[in-house]
Amino acid sequence: MVLKTFGWSFAVTALGLVAAVFYGGWTAFGIVAILSVLEISLSFDNAVVNAGILKKMNAFWQKIFLTIGILIAVFGMRLVFPVVIVAVSASMGPIEAVDLALTDKDRYQQLVTDAHPSIAAFGGMFLLMIFLDFIFEDRDIKWLGWLERPLAKLGKIDMLSVCIALIVLLISSMTFAANAHQHGGTHVDKAETVLLAGVAGLITYMIVGGLSGYFEDKLEEEEEREHEEEEAAERAGKPRSAVALAGKAAFFMFLYLEVLDASFSFDGVIGAFAITNDIVLMALGLGIGAMYVRSLTVYLVRQGTLDDYVYLEHGAHYAIGALAMILLVTIQYEISELITGGIGVFLIGWSFWSSVRRNRAIAAAEGKAAASDEKTEVSSGV
């Protein structure tokens, strides 16, 4: 099971590290290895959230997620995205941006750093909306009940998540963005840029997430109708046709996953510049990490881990909320990737341990109930 799921990740790791040695020697090997670990630690919460969505998709779309999806993740976000940032921020063509990334790495890093406020605002708002929609939803299983119960009641207010997100964006634009950090330690006013980028992130979430939710609801309705038709067909002895809507639902869920992964990758891409400004080493290291995140997502789905450890999804979403706020704070202040990754690992680890304790308590209760039943049977002479 492990080899089947992580086989491609192991292969890509070997190829990536060998390529790093040929490209820049053992120093490059070490940089790529560090970047891989950085990406995995920063994106573990991404894998948990992705698993919660991916488990609703069939084997075909899970395979698409691991093939086409990984191409988008590795080449799109880890290689093309930093080049696009430079091209847009410096008003140059993509070929010029690639040439700059390869020939003038310091200037390339400067342009990416200067574009960070808009990247952080876009990604921060997208992730914040994911977190807010999660905590304001009334769920049967609650992890931090003292917090989640009152928030679920507040969640009945229409558009509350959007209102809070816009308030957070407005405050960020008037505080952090007014003194945004730039390359070389300078600070400039980026309030307008942050506002526009944040609104774009919010709109992107509402469009992609809205379409995903719409088609998911339609799919559930269609599956219910399909079940009724199947029962009627069985009674009449007639065959029935497959439902085509599942493809649309799966497509938009796949699209949502890709946008979600892109938002998670922002901090990894920006954080990588603290280690190297070589775009080749960056793509190799972050690409290896992205492969493990993808494989881990599928592993969680196939093992049913989220069903066994029910608080994991809660911990991942709290980590998302923390990451969203950290991204907004980094518009003005530099925050170590160790802190960013450490918070996510702590929250997920805490939720995992809470799940283990819950499972033990349930098993103990069931054991006591079974023992009580046996005692009753014996005393009654059965």
Tab-separated table of C-alpha atoms in Angstrom:
chain	number	residue	atom	x	y	z
A	1	MET	CA	0.000	0.000	0.000
A	2	VAL	CA	2.772	2.440	0.964
A	3	LEU	CA	4.906	1.636	-2.082
A	4	LYS	CA	1.891	1.777	-4.391
A	5	THR	CA	0.853	5.190	-3.077
A	6	PHE	CA	4.272	6.769	-2.536
A	7	GLY	CA	6.154	4.983	-5.339
A	8	TRP	CA	6.153	7.972	-7.688
A	9	SER	CA	7.188	10.261	-4.842
A	10	PHE	CA	10.193	8.052	-4.069
A	11	ALA	CA	11.122	7.971	-7.761
A	12	VAL	CA	10.819	11.751	-8.156
A	13	THR	CA	12.888	12.235	-4.993
A	14	ALA	CA	15.708	10.088	-6.368
A	15	LEU	CA	15.641	11.789	-9.775
A	16	GLY	CA	15.410	15.262	-8.243
A	17	LEU	CA	18.347	14.744	-5.894
A	18	VAL	CA	20.490	13.239	-8.651
A	19	ALA	CA	19.611	16.166	-10.926
A	20	ALA	CA	20.592	18.557	-8.125
A	21	VAL	CA	24.023	16.914	-7.790
A	22	PHE	CA	24.651	17.209	-11.537
A	23	TYR	CA	23.380	20.801	-11.542
A	24	GLY	CA	25.250	22.217	-8.568
A	25	GLY	CA	27.091	19.492	-6.678
A	26	TRP	CA	26.491	18.381	-3.113
A	27	THR	CA	25.619	21.916	-2.015
A	28	ALA	CA	22.682	21.875	-4.409
A	29	PHE	CA	21.791	18.396	-3.111
A	30	GLY	CA	21.514	19.767	0.436
A	31	ILE	CA	19.454	22.785	-0.652
A	32	VAL	CA	16.970	20.608	-2.557
A	33	ALA	CA	16.646	18.238	0.409
A	34	ILE	CA	15.958	21.152	2.790
A	35	LEU	CA	13.388	22.659	0.417
A	36	SER	CA	11.620	19.297	0.151
A	37	VAL	CA	11.293	19.004	3.925
A	38	LEU	CA	10.170	22.654	4.124
A	39	GLU	CA	7.392	22.098	1.592
A	40	ILE	CA	6.140	18.925	3.290
A	41	SER	CA	6.072	20.528	6.750
A	42	LEU	CA	4.263	23.625	5.480
A	43	SER	CA	1.727	21.644	3.445
A	44	PHE	CA	0.753	18.731	5.700
A	45	ASP	CA	-2.468	20.550	6.586
A	46	ASN	CA	-3.042	20.925	2.853
A	47	ALA	CA	-2.956	17.137	2.462
A	48	VAL	CA	-5.509	16.627	5.235
A	49	VAL	CA	-7.943	19.163	3.785
A	50	ASN	CA	-7.427	17.816	0.265
A	51	ALA	CA	-8.187	14.308	1.523
A	52	GLY	CA	-11.519	15.489	2.893
A	53	ILE	CA	-12.481	16.652	-0.601
A	54	LEU	CA	-10.784	13.901	-2.602
A	55	LYS	CA	-12.591	11.100	-0.769
A	56	LYS	CA	-15.802	12.279	-2.446
A	57	MET	CA	-14.280	11.655	-5.896
A	58	ASN	CA	-13.993	8.318	-7.674
A	59	ALA	CA	-10.777	6.437	-8.526
A	60	PHE	CA	-10.542	8.073	-11.977
A	61	TRP	CA	-10.482	11.612	-10.587
A	62	GLN	CA	-8.115	10.593	-7.833
A	63	LYS	CA	-5.759	9.436	-10.587
A	64	ILE	CA	-6.246	12.743	-12.430
A	65	PHE	CA	-5.361	14.540	-9.194
A	66	LEU	CA	-2.113	12.563	-8.993
A	67	THR	CA	-1.157	13.009	-12.667
A	68	ILE	CA	-2.449	16.222	-14.246
A	69	GLY	CA	-2.829	17.765	-10.811
A	70	ILE	CA	0.792	17.175	-9.904
A	71	LEU	CA	1.936	18.702	-13.198
A	72	ILE	CA	-0.030	21.821	-12.329
A	73	ALA	CA	1.342	21.805	-8.787
A	74	VAL	CA	5.005	21.252	-9.697
A	75	PHE	CA	5.391	23.082	-12.986
A	76	GLY	CA	2.564	25.570	-12.546
A	77	MET	CA	2.986	26.778	-8.982
A	78	ARG	CA	6.603	25.877	-8.238
A	79	LEU	CA	8.176	26.877	-11.568
A	80	VAL	CA	5.839	28.986	-13.716
A	81	PHE	CA	4.184	30.962	-10.904
A	82	PRO	CA	7.377	32.696	-9.644
A	83	VAL	CA	8.202	33.640	-13.245
A	84	VAL	CA	4.702	35.031	-13.808
A	85	ILE	CA	5.041	37.117	-10.642
A	86	VAL	CA	8.190	38.710	-11.997
A	87	ALA	CA	6.705	39.210	-15.469
A	88	VAL	CA	3.629	40.996	-14.104
A	89	SER	CA	5.330	43.044	-11.388
A	90	ALA	CA	8.169	44.176	-13.660
A	91	SER	CA	5.953	44.573	-16.787
A	92	MET	CA	8.162	42.303	-18.886
A	93	GLY	CA	7.523	39.352	-21.171
A	94	PRO	CA	7.657	35.767	-19.927
A	95	ILE	CA	10.828	35.014	-21.898
A	96	GLU	CA	12.560	38.012	-20.341
A	97	ALA	CA	11.375	36.891	-16.905
A	98	VAL	CA	12.803	33.392	-17.426
A	99	ASP	CA	16.093	34.868	-18.633
A	100	LEU	CA	16.191	37.109	-15.565
A	101	ALA	CA	15.534	34.142	-13.261
A	102	LEU	CA	18.442	32.229	-14.777
A	103	THR	CA	20.964	35.034	-15.314
A	104	ASP	CA	20.252	37.673	-12.653
A	105	LYS	CA	19.035	35.770	-9.605
A	106	ASP	CA	19.396	38.647	-7.153
A	107	ARG	CA	17.209	40.945	-9.263
A	108	TYR	CA	14.723	38.115	-9.715
A	109	GLN	CA	14.503	37.559	-5.954
A	110	GLN	CA	14.016	41.296	-5.430
A	111	LEU	CA	11.045	41.423	-7.803
A	112	VAL	CA	9.396	38.389	-6.199
A	113	THR	CA	9.905	39.827	-2.706
A	114	ASP	CA	8.416	43.159	-3.776
A	115	ALA	CA	5.357	41.323	-5.137
A	116	HIS	CA	4.839	39.476	-1.829
A	117	PRO	CA	2.149	41.835	-0.412
A	118	SER	CA	-0.254	41.105	-3.263
A	119	ILE	CA	0.522	37.359	-3.149
A	120	ALA	CA	-0.013	37.229	0.610
A	121	ALA	CA	-3.278	39.177	0.371
A	122	PHE	CA	-4.689	36.917	-2.357
A	123	GLY	CA	-3.668	33.661	-0.685
A	124	GLY	CA	-4.499	34.890	2.810
A	125	MET	CA	-8.071	35.822	1.889
A	126	PHE	CA	-8.672	32.574	0.010
A	127	LEU	CA	-7.456	30.479	2.957
A	128	LEU	CA	-9.276	32.658	5.487
A	129	MET	CA	-12.581	32.006	3.711
A	130	ILE	CA	-11.958	28.252	3.862
A	131	PHE	CA	-11.361	28.501	7.602
A	132	LEU	CA	-14.347	30.754	8.299
A	133	ASP	CA	-16.776	28.626	6.307
A	134	PHE	CA	-15.580	25.566	8.231
A	135	ILE	CA	-15.891	26.967	11.758
A	136	PHE	CA	-19.276	28.598	11.109
A	137	GLU	CA	-20.794	25.324	9.887
A	138	ASP	CA	-22.774	23.293	12.404
A	139	ARG	CA	-21.140	19.846	12.546
A	140	ASP	CA	-22.183	16.686	14.335
A	141	ILE	CA	-18.619	16.104	15.544
A	142	LYS	CA	-16.970	19.005	17.360
A	143	TRP	CA	-13.360	19.115	18.505
A	144	LEU	CA	-13.185	22.296	20.625
A	145	GLY	CA	-16.842	22.277	21.601
A	146	TRP	CA	-16.602	25.358	23.862
A	147	LEU	CA	-15.566	27.364	20.782
A	148	GLU	CA	-17.282	25.582	17.901
A	149	ARG	CA	-20.804	25.455	19.403
A	150	PRO	CA	-21.267	29.255	19.689
A	151	LEU	CA	-19.566	29.804	16.316
A	152	ALA	CA	-21.972	27.341	14.692
A	153	LYS	CA	-24.889	29.419	16.052
A	154	LEU	CA	-23.336	32.591	14.659
A	155	GLY	CA	-22.893	30.812	11.328
A	156	LYS	CA	-26.646	30.952	10.763
A	157	ILE	CA	-26.213	34.631	9.887
A	158	ASP	CA	-26.061	34.956	6.091
A	159	MET	CA	-22.763	36.093	4.538
A	160	LEU	CA	-21.045	36.297	7.930
A	161	SER	CA	-17.831	34.724	6.586
A	162	VAL	CA	-17.609	37.270	3.765
A	163	CYS	CA	-18.238	40.193	6.124
A	164	ILE	CA	-15.528	39.068	8.549
A	165	ALA	CA	-13.071	38.409	5.709
A	166	LEU	CA	-13.648	41.900	4.276
A	167	ILE	CA	-13.179	43.469	7.716
A	168	VAL	CA	-9.891	41.569	8.150
A	169	LEU	CA	-8.776	42.693	4.671
A	170	LEU	CA	-9.667	46.314	5.409
A	171	ILE	CA	-7.741	46.257	8.698
A	172	SER	CA	-4.752	44.585	6.998
A	173	SER	CA	-4.695	47.204	4.221
A	174	MET	CA	-4.717	50.045	6.769
A	175	THR	CA	-2.069	48.516	9.038
A	176	PHE	CA	0.281	45.939	7.503
A	177	ALA	CA	-0.084	47.156	3.900
A	178	ALA	CA	0.529	50.780	4.835
A	179	ASN	CA	4.078	49.803	5.775
A	180	ALA	CA	4.675	46.759	3.567
A	181	HIS	CA	8.038	45.011	3.683
A	182	GLN	CA	10.098	45.194	0.489
A	183	HIS	CA	13.438	43.885	-0.708
A	184	GLY	CA	16.407	45.260	1.212
A	185	GLY	CA	14.391	45.986	4.354
A	186	THR	CA	12.587	49.058	2.995
A	187	HIS	CA	8.863	49.682	3.542
A	188	VAL	CA	6.303	51.246	1.202
A	189	ASP	CA	2.555	51.868	1.160
A	190	LYS	CA	0.843	48.943	-0.622
A	191	ALA	CA	-2.690	49.504	0.706
A	192	GLU	CA	-4.348	49.723	-2.694
A	193	THR	CA	-2.468	46.696	-4.053
A	194	VAL	CA	-3.361	44.600	-1.013
A	195	LEU	CA	-7.024	45.596	-1.214
A	196	LEU	CA	-7.275	44.645	-4.880
A	197	ALA	CA	-5.403	41.368	-4.425
A	198	GLY	CA	-7.448	40.465	-1.337
A	199	VAL	CA	-10.743	41.125	-3.104
A	200	ALA	CA	-9.488	39.014	-6.027
A	201	GLY	CA	-8.735	36.149	-3.618
A	202	LEU	CA	-12.194	36.463	-2.091
A	203	ILE	CA	-13.880	36.487	-5.503
A	204	THR	CA	-11.838	33.483	-6.629
A	205	TYR	CA	-12.921	31.530	-3.565
A	206	MET	CA	-16.575	32.423	-4.028
A	207	ILE	CA	-16.572	31.474	-7.723
A	208	VAL	CA	-14.596	28.234	-7.534
A	209	GLY	CA	-15.929	27.152	-4.146
A	210	GLY	CA	-19.466	28.133	-5.126
A	211	LEU	CA	-19.356	26.123	-8.329
A	212	SER	CA	-17.851	23.142	-6.518
A	213	GLY	CA	-20.543	23.263	-3.844
A	214	TYR	CA	-23.302	23.714	-6.409
A	215	PHE	CA	-22.291	20.723	-8.481
A	216	GLU	CA	-21.644	18.646	-5.383
A	217	ASP	CA	-25.207	19.335	-4.204
A	218	LYS	CA	-26.540	18.534	-7.661
A	219	LEU	CA	-24.586	15.297	-7.629
A	220	GLU	CA	-26.072	14.296	-4.287
A	221	GLU	CA	-29.567	15.042	-5.582
A	222	GLU	CA	-28.849	13.074	-8.751
A	223	GLU	CA	-27.471	10.125	-6.788
A	224	GLU	CA	-30.620	10.065	-4.660
A	225	ARG	CA	-32.796	10.135	-7.780
A	226	GLU	CA	-30.552	7.502	-9.370
A	227	HIS	CA	-31.045	5.216	-6.376
A	228	GLU	CA	-34.804	5.550	-6.626
A	229	GLU	CA	-34.718	4.853	-10.370
A	230	GLU	CA	-32.470	1.846	-9.818
A	231	GLU	CA	-34.936	0.345	-7.365
A	232	ALA	CA	-37.794	0.961	-9.796
A	233	ALA	CA	-35.788	-0.539	-12.690
A	234	GLU	CA	-34.966	-3.629	-10.654
A	235	ARG	CA	-38.617	-4.123	-9.875
A	236	ALA	CA	-39.487	-3.747	-13.576
A	237	GLY	CA	-36.485	-5.796	-14.737
A	238	LYS	CA	-35.120	-2.945	-16.914
A	239	PRO	CA	-31.514	-1.650	-17.257
A	240	ARG	CA	-30.691	2.002	-16.549
A	241	SER	CA	-28.089	4.488	-17.852
A	242	ALA	CA	-25.250	6.149	-15.930
A	243	VAL	CA	-25.491	9.747	-14.722
A	244	ALA	CA	-23.252	12.177	-16.623
A	245	LEU	CA	-23.444	14.963	-14.016
A	246	ALA	CA	-20.848	13.258	-11.850
A	247	GLY	CA	-18.191	14.393	-14.329
A	248	LYS	CA	-19.114	18.064	-13.882
A	249	ALA	CA	-19.173	17.773	-10.124
A	250	ALA	CA	-15.800	16.025	-10.048
A	251	PHE	CA	-14.292	18.564	-12.456
A	252	PHE	CA	-15.221	21.558	-10.328
A	253	MET	CA	-14.093	19.793	-7.170
A	254	PHE	CA	-10.780	19.108	-8.941
A	255	LEU	CA	-10.576	22.786	-9.921
A	256	TYR	CA	-11.251	23.785	-6.323
A	257	LEU	CA	-8.463	21.451	-5.143
A	258	GLU	CA	-6.002	23.055	-7.545
A	259	VAL	CA	-6.828	26.593	-6.431
A	260	LEU	CA	-6.617	25.435	-2.822
A	261	ASP	CA	-3.186	23.903	-3.462
A	262	ALA	CA	-2.061	27.099	-5.152
A	263	SER	CA	-3.027	29.150	-2.102
A	264	PHE	CA	-1.163	26.760	0.182
A	265	SER	CA	1.942	26.928	-1.989
A	266	PHE	CA	2.336	30.717	-1.707
A	267	ASP	CA	4.138	30.576	1.631
A	268	GLY	CA	6.349	27.716	0.420
A	269	VAL	CA	7.402	29.559	-2.738
A	270	ILE	CA	8.109	32.807	-0.900
A	271	GLY	CA	9.797	30.996	1.996
A	272	ALA	CA	12.069	29.155	-0.428
A	273	PHE	CA	13.802	32.438	-1.250
A	274	ALA	CA	15.148	32.482	2.292
A	275	ILE	CA	17.141	29.389	1.325
A	276	THR	CA	17.974	29.948	-2.355
A	277	ASN	CA	17.154	32.266	-5.243
A	278	ASP	CA	18.021	29.638	-7.847
A	279	ILE	CA	14.762	28.849	-9.656
A	280	VAL	CA	16.003	25.410	-10.773
A	281	LEU	CA	16.829	24.245	-7.231
A	282	MET	CA	13.603	25.807	-6.000
A	283	ALA	CA	11.520	23.900	-8.545
A	284	LEU	CA	13.314	20.625	-7.727
A	285	GLY	CA	12.948	20.936	-3.954
A	286	LEU	CA	9.378	22.239	-3.857
A	287	GLY	CA	8.384	19.796	-6.593
A	288	ILE	CA	9.593	16.810	-4.544
A	289	GLY	CA	7.666	18.136	-1.534
A	290	ALA	CA	4.537	18.618	-3.633
A	291	MET	CA	4.701	14.995	-4.764
A	292	TYR	CA	4.698	13.769	-1.158
A	293	VAL	CA	1.783	16.042	-0.287
A	294	ARG	CA	-0.178	14.586	-3.219
A	295	SER	CA	0.681	11.003	-2.260
A	296	LEU	CA	-0.132	11.650	1.388
A	297	THR	CA	-3.529	13.006	0.363
A	298	VAL	CA	-4.377	9.825	-1.539
A	299	TYR	CA	-2.998	7.670	1.288
A	300	LEU	CA	-5.273	9.372	3.825
A	301	VAL	CA	-8.246	8.748	1.536
A	302	ARG	CA	-7.513	5.084	0.835
A	303	GLN	CA	-6.711	4.267	4.455
A	304	GLY	CA	-9.843	6.007	5.706
A	305	THR	CA	-7.713	7.949	8.177
A	306	LEU	CA	-10.110	10.895	8.366
A	307	ASP	CA	-12.917	8.531	9.347
A	308	ASP	CA	-10.795	6.897	12.058
A	309	TYR	CA	-9.291	10.135	13.414
A	310	VAL	CA	-12.249	12.485	13.198
A	311	TYR	CA	-10.569	15.602	14.596
A	312	LEU	CA	-7.785	15.686	11.980
A	313	GLU	CA	-9.886	17.738	9.596
A	314	HIS	CA	-10.623	20.212	12.381
A	315	GLY	CA	-6.939	20.583	13.202
A	316	ALA	CA	-6.077	21.119	9.537
A	317	HIS	CA	-8.661	23.870	9.177
A	318	TYR	CA	-7.422	25.626	12.307
A	319	ALA	CA	-3.940	25.421	10.764
A	320	ILE	CA	-5.385	27.009	7.622
A	321	GLY	CA	-6.784	29.864	9.684
A	322	ALA	CA	-3.398	30.369	11.328
A	323	LEU	CA	-1.638	30.309	7.957
A	324	ALA	CA	-4.092	32.857	6.534
A	325	MET	CA	-3.368	35.292	9.358
A	326	ILE	CA	0.381	34.665	9.117
A	327	LEU	CA	0.300	35.477	5.387
A	328	LEU	CA	-1.419	38.778	6.094
A	329	VAL	CA	1.050	39.640	8.854
A	330	THR	CA	3.991	38.887	6.524
A	331	ILE	CA	2.894	41.794	4.338
A	332	GLN	CA	4.801	43.951	6.823
A	333	TYR	CA	6.815	41.572	8.993
A	334	GLU	CA	9.090	38.654	8.179
A	335	ILE	CA	8.057	35.417	9.923
A	336	SER	CA	10.256	32.331	9.969
A	337	GLU	CA	9.036	29.280	8.064
A	338	LEU	CA	9.820	27.279	11.209
A	339	ILE	CA	7.051	29.157	13.007
A	340	THR	CA	4.617	28.764	10.121
A	341	GLY	CA	5.248	25.055	9.716
A	342	GLY	CA	5.486	24.475	13.475
A	343	ILE	CA	2.026	25.922	14.156
A	344	GLY	CA	0.477	23.673	11.506
A	345	VAL	CA	2.256	20.564	12.790
A	346	PHE	CA	1.262	21.376	16.396
A	347	LEU	CA	-2.434	21.857	15.584
A	348	ILE	CA	-2.641	18.697	13.480
A	349	GLY	CA	-0.689	16.712	16.075
A	350	TRP	CA	-2.996	17.968	18.808
A	351	SER	CA	-6.097	17.039	16.800
A	352	PHE	CA	-4.619	13.590	16.074
A	353	TRP	CA	-3.964	12.935	19.771
A	354	SER	CA	-7.476	14.137	20.616
A	355	SER	CA	-8.827	11.674	18.048
A	356	VAL	CA	-6.807	8.833	19.583
A	357	ARG	CA	-8.134	9.663	23.052
A	358	ARG	CA	-11.690	9.796	21.688
A	359	ASN	CA	-11.302	6.377	20.048
A	360	ARG	CA	-9.929	4.895	23.280
A	361	ALA	CA	-12.816	6.346	25.294
A	362	ILE	CA	-15.367	4.919	22.849
A	363	ALA	CA	-13.655	1.496	22.881
A	364	ALA	CA	-13.592	1.505	26.689
A	365	ALA	CA	-17.270	2.432	26.851
A	366	GLU	CA	-18.177	-0.310	24.388
A	367	GLY	CA	-16.103	-2.798	26.386
A	368	LYS	CA	-17.919	-1.898	29.586
A	369	ALA	CA	-21.286	-2.187	27.828
A	370	ALA	CA	-20.376	-5.629	26.453
A	371	ALA	CA	-19.193	-6.794	29.884
A	372	SER	CA	-22.416	-5.534	31.435
A	373	ASP	CA	-24.492	-7.424	28.854
A	374	GLU	CA	-22.562	-10.633	29.544
A	375	LYS	CA	-23.063	-10.210	33.284
A	376	THR	CA	-26.790	-9.719	32.767
A	377	GLU	CA	-27.038	-12.864	30.626
A	378	VAL	CA	-25.189	-14.926	33.251
A	379	SER	CA	-27.299	-13.634	36.166
A	380	SER	CA	-30.505	-14.375	34.282
A	381	GLY	CA	-29.326	-17.921	33.519
A	382	VAL	CA	-29.315	-17.498	29.746
